[in-house]
Coordinates of C-alpha atoms and ligand atoms in Angstrom, one line a residue:
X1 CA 6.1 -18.5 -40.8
X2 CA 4.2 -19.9 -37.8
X3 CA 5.8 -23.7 -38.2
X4 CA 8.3 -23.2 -35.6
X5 CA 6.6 -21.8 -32.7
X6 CA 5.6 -23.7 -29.4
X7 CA 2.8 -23.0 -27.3
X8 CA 3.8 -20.5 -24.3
X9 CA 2.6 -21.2 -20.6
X10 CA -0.6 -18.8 -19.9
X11 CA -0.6 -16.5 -18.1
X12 CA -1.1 -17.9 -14.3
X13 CA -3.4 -15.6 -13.3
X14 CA -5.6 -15.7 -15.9
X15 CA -5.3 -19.8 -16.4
X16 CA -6.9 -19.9 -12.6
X17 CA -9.8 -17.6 -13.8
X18 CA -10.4 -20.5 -16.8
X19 CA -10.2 -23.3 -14.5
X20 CA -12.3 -22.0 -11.7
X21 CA -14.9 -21.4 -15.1
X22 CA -14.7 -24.4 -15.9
X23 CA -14.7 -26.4 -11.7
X24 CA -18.2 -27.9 -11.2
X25 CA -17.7 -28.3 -7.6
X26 CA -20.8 -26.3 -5.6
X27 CA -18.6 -24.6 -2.8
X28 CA -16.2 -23.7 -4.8
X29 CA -14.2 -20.5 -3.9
X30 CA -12.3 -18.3 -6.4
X31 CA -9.2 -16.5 -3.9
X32 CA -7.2 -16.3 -7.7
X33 CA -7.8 -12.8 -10.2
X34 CA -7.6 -9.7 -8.2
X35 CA -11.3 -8.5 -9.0
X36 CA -13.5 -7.0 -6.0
X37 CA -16.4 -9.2 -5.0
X38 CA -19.4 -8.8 -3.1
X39 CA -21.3 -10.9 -0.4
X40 CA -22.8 -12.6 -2.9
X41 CA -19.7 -13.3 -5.1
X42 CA -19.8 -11.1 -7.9
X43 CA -17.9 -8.0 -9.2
X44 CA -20.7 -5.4 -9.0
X45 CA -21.2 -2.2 -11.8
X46 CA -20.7 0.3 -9.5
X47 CA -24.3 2.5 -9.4
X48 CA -22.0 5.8 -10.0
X49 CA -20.4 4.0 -13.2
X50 CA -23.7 2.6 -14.0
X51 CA -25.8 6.2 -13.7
X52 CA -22.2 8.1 -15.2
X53 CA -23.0 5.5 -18.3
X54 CA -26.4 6.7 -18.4
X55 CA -25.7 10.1 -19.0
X56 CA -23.3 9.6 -21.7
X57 CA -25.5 7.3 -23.9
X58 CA -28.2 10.3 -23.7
X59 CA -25.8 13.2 -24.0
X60 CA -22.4 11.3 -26.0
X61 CA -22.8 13.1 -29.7
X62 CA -19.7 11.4 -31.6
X63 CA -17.4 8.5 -31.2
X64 CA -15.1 10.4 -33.6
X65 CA -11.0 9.8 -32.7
X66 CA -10.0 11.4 -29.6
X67 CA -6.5 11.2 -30.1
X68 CA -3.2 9.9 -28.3
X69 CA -3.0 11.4 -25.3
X70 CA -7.4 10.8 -24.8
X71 CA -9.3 12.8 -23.2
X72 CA -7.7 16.1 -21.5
X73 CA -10.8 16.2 -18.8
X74 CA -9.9 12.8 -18.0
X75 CA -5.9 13.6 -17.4
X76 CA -6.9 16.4 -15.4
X77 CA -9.5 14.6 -13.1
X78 CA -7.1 11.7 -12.3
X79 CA -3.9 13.8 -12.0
X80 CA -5.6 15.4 -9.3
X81 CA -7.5 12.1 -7.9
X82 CA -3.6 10.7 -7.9
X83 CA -1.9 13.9 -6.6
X84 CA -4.7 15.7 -4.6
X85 CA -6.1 19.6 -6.0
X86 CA -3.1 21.3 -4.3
X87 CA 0.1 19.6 -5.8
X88 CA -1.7 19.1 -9.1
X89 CA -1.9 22.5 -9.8
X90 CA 1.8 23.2 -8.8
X91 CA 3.1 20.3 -10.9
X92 CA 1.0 20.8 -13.8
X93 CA 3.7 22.9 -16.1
X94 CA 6.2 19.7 -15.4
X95 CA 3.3 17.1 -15.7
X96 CA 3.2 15.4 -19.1
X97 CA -0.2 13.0 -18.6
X98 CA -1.9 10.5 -21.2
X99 CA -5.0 8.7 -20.6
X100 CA -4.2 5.1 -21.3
X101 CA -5.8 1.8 -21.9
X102 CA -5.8 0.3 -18.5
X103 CA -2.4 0.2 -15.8
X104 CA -1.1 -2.3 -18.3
X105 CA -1.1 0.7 -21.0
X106 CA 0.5 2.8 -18.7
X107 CA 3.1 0.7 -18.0
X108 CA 4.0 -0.8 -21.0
X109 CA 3.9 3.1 -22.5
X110 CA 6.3 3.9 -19.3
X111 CA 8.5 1.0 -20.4
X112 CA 8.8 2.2 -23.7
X113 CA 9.5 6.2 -23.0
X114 CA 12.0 5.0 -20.5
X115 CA 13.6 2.8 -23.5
X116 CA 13.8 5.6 -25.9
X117 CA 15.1 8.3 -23.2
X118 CA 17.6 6.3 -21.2
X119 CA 18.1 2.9 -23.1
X120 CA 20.8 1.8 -20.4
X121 CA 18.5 2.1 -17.9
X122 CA 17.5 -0.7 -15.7
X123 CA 14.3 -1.4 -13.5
X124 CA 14.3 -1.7 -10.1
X125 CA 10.9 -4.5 -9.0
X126 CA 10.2 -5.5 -5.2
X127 CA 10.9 -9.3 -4.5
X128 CA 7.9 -9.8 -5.1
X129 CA 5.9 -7.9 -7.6
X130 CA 2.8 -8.5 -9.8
X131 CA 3.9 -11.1 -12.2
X132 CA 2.9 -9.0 -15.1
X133 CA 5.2 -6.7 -14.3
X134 CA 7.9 -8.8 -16.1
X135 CA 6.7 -9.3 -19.4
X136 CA 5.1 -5.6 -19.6
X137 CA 8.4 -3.8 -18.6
X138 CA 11.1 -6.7 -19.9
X139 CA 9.1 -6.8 -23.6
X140 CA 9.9 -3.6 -24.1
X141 CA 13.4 -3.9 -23.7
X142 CA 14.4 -3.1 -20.5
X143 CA 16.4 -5.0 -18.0
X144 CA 14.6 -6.1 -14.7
X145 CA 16.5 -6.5 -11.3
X146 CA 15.2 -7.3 -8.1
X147 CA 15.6 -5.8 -4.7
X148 CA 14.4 -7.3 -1.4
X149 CA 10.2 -6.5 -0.4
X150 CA 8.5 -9.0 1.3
X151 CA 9.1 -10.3 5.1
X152 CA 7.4 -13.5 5.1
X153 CA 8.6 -13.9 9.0
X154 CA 6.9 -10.8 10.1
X155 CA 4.4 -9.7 7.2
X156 CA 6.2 -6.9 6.6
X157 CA 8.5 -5.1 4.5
X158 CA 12.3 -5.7 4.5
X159 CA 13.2 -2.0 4.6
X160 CA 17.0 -1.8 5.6
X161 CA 17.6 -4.8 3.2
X162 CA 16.1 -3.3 0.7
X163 CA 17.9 0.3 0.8
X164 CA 21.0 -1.5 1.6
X165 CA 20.5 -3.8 -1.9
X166 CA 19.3 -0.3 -3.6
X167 CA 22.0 1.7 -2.3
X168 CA 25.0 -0.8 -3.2
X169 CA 23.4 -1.3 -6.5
X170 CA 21.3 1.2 -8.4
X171 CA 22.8 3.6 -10.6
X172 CA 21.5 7.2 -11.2
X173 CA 19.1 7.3 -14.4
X174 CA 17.8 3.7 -12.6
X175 CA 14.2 3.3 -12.3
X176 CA 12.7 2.1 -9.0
X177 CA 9.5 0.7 -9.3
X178 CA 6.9 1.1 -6.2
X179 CA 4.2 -0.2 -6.1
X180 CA 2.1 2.9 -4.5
X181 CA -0.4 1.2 -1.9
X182 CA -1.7 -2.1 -1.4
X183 CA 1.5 -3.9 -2.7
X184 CA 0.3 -6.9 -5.1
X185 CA 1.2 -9.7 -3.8
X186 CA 2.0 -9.1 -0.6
X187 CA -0.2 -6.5 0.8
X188 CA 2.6 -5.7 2.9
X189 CA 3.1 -1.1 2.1
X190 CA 5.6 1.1 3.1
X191 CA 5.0 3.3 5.9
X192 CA 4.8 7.4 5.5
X193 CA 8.3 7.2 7.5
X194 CA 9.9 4.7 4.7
X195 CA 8.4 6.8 1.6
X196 CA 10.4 9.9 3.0
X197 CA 13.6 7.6 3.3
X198 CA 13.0 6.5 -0.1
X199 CA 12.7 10.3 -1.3
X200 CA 15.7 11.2 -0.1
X201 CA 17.3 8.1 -1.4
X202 CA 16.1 8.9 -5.1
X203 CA 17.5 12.4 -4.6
X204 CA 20.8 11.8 -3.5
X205 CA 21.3 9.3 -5.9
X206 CA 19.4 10.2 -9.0
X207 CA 17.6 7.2 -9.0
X208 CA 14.4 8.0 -11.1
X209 CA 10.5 6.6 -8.8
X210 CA 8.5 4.9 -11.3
X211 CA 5.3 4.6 -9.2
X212 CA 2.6 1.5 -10.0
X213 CA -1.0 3.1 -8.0
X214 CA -3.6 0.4 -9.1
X215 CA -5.2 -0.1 -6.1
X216 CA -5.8 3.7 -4.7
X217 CA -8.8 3.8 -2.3
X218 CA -8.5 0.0 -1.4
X219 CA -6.0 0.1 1.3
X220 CA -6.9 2.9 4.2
X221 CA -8.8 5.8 1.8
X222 CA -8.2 7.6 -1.4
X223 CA -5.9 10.4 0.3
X224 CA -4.4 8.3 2.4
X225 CA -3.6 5.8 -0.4
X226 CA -1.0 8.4 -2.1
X227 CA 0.3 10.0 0.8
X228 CA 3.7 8.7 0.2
X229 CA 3.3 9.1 -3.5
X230 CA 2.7 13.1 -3.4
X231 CA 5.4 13.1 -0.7
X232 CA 7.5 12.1 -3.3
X233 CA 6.2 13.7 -6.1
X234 CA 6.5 17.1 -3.9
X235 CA 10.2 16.5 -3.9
X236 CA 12.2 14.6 -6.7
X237 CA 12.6 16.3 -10.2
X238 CA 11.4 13.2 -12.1
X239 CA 9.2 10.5 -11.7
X240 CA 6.7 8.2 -13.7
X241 CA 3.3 6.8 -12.4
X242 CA 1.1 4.7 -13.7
X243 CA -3.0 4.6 -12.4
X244 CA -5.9 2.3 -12.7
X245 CA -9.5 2.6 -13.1
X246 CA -9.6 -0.9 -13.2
X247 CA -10.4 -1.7 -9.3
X248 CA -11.7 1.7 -7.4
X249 CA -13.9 2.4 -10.2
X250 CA -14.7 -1.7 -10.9
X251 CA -14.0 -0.6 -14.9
X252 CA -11.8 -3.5 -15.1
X253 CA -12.9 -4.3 -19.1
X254 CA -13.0 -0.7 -20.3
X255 CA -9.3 -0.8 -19.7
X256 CA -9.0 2.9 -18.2
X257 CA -5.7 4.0 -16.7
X258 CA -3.4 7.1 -17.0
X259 CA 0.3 7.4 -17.2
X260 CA 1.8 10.7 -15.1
X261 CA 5.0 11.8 -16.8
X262 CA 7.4 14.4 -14.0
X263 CA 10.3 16.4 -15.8
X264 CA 12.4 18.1 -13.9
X265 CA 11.7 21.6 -15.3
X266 CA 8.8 23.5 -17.0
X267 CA 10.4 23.8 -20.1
X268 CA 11.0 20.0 -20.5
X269 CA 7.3 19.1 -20.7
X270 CA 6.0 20.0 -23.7
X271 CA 8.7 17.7 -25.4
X272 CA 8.5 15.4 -23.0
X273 CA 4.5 15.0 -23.8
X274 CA 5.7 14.7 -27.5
X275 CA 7.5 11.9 -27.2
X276 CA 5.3 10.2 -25.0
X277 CA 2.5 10.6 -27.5
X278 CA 4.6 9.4 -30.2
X279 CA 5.7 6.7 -28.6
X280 CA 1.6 6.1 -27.7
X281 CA 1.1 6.3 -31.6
X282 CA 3.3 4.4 -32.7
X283 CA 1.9 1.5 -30.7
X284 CA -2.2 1.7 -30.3
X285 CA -2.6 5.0 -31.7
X286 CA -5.3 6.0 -29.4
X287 CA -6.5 4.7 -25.8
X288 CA -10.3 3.7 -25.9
X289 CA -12.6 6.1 -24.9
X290 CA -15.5 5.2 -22.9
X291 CA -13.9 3.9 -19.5
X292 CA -12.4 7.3 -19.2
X293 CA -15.6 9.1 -20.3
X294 CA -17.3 7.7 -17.1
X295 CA -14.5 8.5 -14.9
X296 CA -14.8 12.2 -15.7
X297 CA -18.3 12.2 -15.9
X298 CA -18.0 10.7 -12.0
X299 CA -15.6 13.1 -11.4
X300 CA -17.5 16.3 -12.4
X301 CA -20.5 15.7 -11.1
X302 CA -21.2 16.1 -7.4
X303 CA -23.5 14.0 -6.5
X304 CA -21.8 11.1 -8.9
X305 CA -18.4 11.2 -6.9
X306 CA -20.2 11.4 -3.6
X307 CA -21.9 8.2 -4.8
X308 CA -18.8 6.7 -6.0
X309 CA -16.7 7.7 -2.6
X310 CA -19.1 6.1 -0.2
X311 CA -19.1 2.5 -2.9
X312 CA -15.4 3.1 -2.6
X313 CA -15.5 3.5 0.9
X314 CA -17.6 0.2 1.4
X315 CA -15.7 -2.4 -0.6
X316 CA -12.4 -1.0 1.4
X317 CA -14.4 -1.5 4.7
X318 CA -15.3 -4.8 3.7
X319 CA -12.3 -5.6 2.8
X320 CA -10.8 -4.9 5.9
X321 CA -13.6 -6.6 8.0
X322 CA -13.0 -9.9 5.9
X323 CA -8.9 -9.7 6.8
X324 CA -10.1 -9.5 10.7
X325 CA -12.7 -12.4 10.0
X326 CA -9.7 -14.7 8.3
X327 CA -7.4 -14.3 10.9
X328 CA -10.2 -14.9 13.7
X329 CA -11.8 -17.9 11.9
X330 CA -8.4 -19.4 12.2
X331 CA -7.6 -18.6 15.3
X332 CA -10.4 -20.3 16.4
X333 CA -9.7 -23.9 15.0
X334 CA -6.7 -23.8 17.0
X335 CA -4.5 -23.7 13.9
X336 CA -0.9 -23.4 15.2
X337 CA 0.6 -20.6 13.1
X338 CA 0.0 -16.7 13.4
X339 CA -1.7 -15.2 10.8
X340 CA -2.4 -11.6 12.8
X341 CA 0.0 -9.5 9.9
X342 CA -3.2 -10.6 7.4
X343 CA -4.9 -7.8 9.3
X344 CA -2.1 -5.7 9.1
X345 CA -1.7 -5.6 5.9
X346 CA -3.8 -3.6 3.3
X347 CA -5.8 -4.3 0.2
X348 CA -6.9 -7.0 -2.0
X349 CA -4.0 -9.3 -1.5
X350 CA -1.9 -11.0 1.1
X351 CA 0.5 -14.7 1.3
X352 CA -0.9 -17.3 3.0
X353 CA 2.2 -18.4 3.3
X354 CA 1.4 -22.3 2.3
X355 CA 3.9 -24.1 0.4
X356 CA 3.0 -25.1 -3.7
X357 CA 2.1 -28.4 -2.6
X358 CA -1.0 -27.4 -0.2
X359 CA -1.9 -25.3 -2.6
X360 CA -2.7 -27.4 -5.2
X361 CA -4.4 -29.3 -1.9
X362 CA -6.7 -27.0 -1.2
X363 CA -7.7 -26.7 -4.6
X364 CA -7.9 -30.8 -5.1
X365 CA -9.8 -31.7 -1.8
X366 CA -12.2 -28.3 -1.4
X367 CA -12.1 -26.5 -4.7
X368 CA -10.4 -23.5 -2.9
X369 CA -8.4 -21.4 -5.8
X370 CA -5.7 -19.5 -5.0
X371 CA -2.2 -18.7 -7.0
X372 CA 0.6 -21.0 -6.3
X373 CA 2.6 -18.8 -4.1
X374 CA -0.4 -18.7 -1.7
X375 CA -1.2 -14.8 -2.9
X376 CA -5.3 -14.6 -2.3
X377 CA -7.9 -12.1 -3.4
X378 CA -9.5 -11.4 0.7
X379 CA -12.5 -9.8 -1.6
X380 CA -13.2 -13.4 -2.8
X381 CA -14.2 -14.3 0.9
X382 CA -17.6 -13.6 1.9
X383 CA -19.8 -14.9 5.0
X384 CA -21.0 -18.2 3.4
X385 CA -17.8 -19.0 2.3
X386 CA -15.3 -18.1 5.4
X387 CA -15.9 -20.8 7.7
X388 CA -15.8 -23.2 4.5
X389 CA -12.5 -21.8 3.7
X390 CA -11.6 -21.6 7.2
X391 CA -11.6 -25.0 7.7
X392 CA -10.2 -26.1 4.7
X393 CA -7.3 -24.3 5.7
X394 CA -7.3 -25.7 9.4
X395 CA -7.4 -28.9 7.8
X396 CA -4.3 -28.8 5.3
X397 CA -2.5 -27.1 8.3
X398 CA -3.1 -29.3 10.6
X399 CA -1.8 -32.3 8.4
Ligands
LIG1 C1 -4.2 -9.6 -10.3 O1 -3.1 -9.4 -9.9 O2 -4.8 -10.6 -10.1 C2 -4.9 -8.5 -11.2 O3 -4.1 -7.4 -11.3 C3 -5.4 -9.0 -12.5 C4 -4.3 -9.3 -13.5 O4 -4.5 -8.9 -14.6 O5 -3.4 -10.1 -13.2

């Protein structure tokens, strides 16, 4: 049964994690996974998830089943997290919402309603997306096509290219997948002004959003993260979205995430739900429990999400201070190329915009990890490893 089959290529990402593991070099610098890090390197417990954990192990009574769609505190904390209090409440007789094991649960689950509602349907990614986007929405079926993102010239994003490609090409019953703030890889978003022009392309041409938010909080706040998102949500009669606890709540390994499911009337929802929680059956049956559990347990309790704002607030900030510090620490070694749109830009990731081949330099001569197409992980910079870095990359450059 097994005889015929080859070994397939790991996963890129996660083969960078193993061989940074497994480097012996002492200044070795890991810009590869996109985990938050702190001065000192690692990927903190947050104190709110650590004290939220707390609670639960003195008050948790059962770790009976809590069925398909998890927990319905959970759904409501993040739907309003995701949309803010106000549009929550006036979506939530279209809203059908399951708490799901991570963003990859939420998308793969996404994938698969999509399948079963609209099996001609095709899905629009930027160019480029997060590389597990392919294999999560392609395995279940779906065909992928591409439309133009990333400006490597300016930083930015190819907005008229990419409408024009959209327009000319996507059909109504499409998806369009967005990634909702802090693009991975580019770090390049759309502005407010380019969300609305998106709205307004998705209602004239019944192209359905399918929104990716795994990074809300990271890029200029938690509100101002989904701005475009509730724009849009405000406005078109469907749209999917999938959310992460993974990064803002640093529960990467609990594998917490929700899926948001829009139908276009009331009466649509409850079956709607059904089949999403079918479909959710049919595949893992349940989404674990804990992750979410601390979440809501954040969420409800004042002084908890206080805490867990201003930790939110500081990895953002420090984020942002490390994108000024890269782009001045290679402005002073003279290096003859502009790197100024790696301030610009917002969240975890942005392009160096090396080629393959200095790369895998970097890596050989300094022990400097980053994924081949130059995409680093700023929160993997810290102050005793930026001038390090820094020169390494003046160095390669400069060749
Ligand atoms: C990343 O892009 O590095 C993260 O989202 C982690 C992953 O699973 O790829």
């Amino acid at each position: 049964m097994f005889e015929h089959l080859q070994a397939k290529p790991a996963d890129p990402i996660l083969r960078l994690m193993q061989e940074f593991r497994e480097d012996t070099h002492p200044l070795k610098v890991d810009l590869g996974v996109g985990v938050y890090k702190d001065e000192q390197g690692r990927t903190p417990l947050m104190q709110a998830v650590d004290r939220a954990q707390r609670i639960l192990v003195e008050s948790e009574l059962t770790k009976s089943y809590i069925g398909p769609p998890g927990s319905p505190l959970f759904n409501e904390q993040i739907t309003r997290l995701v949309l803010g209090a106000g549009l929550a409440a006036r979506l939530q007789d279209r809203l059908a919402v399951a708490q799901t094991p991570g963003g990859c649960g939420a998308l793969r689950m996404a994938a698969e309603l999509i399948k079963s509602c609209q099996p001609e349907a095709r899905v629009w990614v930027s160019d480029p997306t997060w590389a597990n986007h392919v294999p999560l929405l392609g395995g279940a079926g779906l065909p992928l096509e591409t439309y133009p993102y990333y400006d490597a010239e300016t930083g930015g994003v190819r907005f008229d290219a990419m409408l024009a490609t959209l327009e000319k090409s996507a059909r109504a019953g499409d998806l369009l997948l967005l990634h909702g703030c802090c693009h991975n890889p580019s770090g390049a978003d759309l502005s407010n002004q380019q969300w609305q022009e998106i709205t307004e392309f998705c209602l004239r041409t019944g192209v359905v959003p399918f929104i990716d938010l795994a990074y809300q909080g990271l890029g200029q706040g938690l509100d101002e993260d989904a701005q475009g998102v509730r724009y849009l949500f405000d406005s078109v009669p469907e749209a999917l979205l999938t959310s992460s606890c993974s990064k803002n709540f640093g529960l990467y390994r609990e594998r917490t995430g929700a899926l948001l499911v829009l139908s276009a009337k009331a009466q649509q929802t409850q079956a709607t739900a059904s089949e999403l929680f079918t479909t959710i059956r049919s595949h893992y049956s349940m989404p674990p429990a804990h992750g979410a559990a601390v979440v809501e347990t954040i969420l409800m309790h004042t002084q908890l999400d206080e805490l867990w704002r201003s930790e939110l607030n500081g990895m953002r900030t420090r984020i942002q201070y490390l994108r000024q510090q890269l782009n001045q620490g290679l402005q002073a070694r003279g290096v003859d190329r502009d790197f100024s749109f790696i301030e610009r830009q917002q969240g975890m990731f942005s392009f160096l915009g090396i080629s393959p081949e200095q790369v895998k330099q970097l890596r050989k001569d300094f022990s400097i990890y980053m994924v081949e197409s130059s995409r680093i992980n700023l929160a993997g910079l810290s102050a005793q490893n930026l001038d390090y870095v820094c020169d390494g990359l003046a160095s390669i450059l400069k060749e």
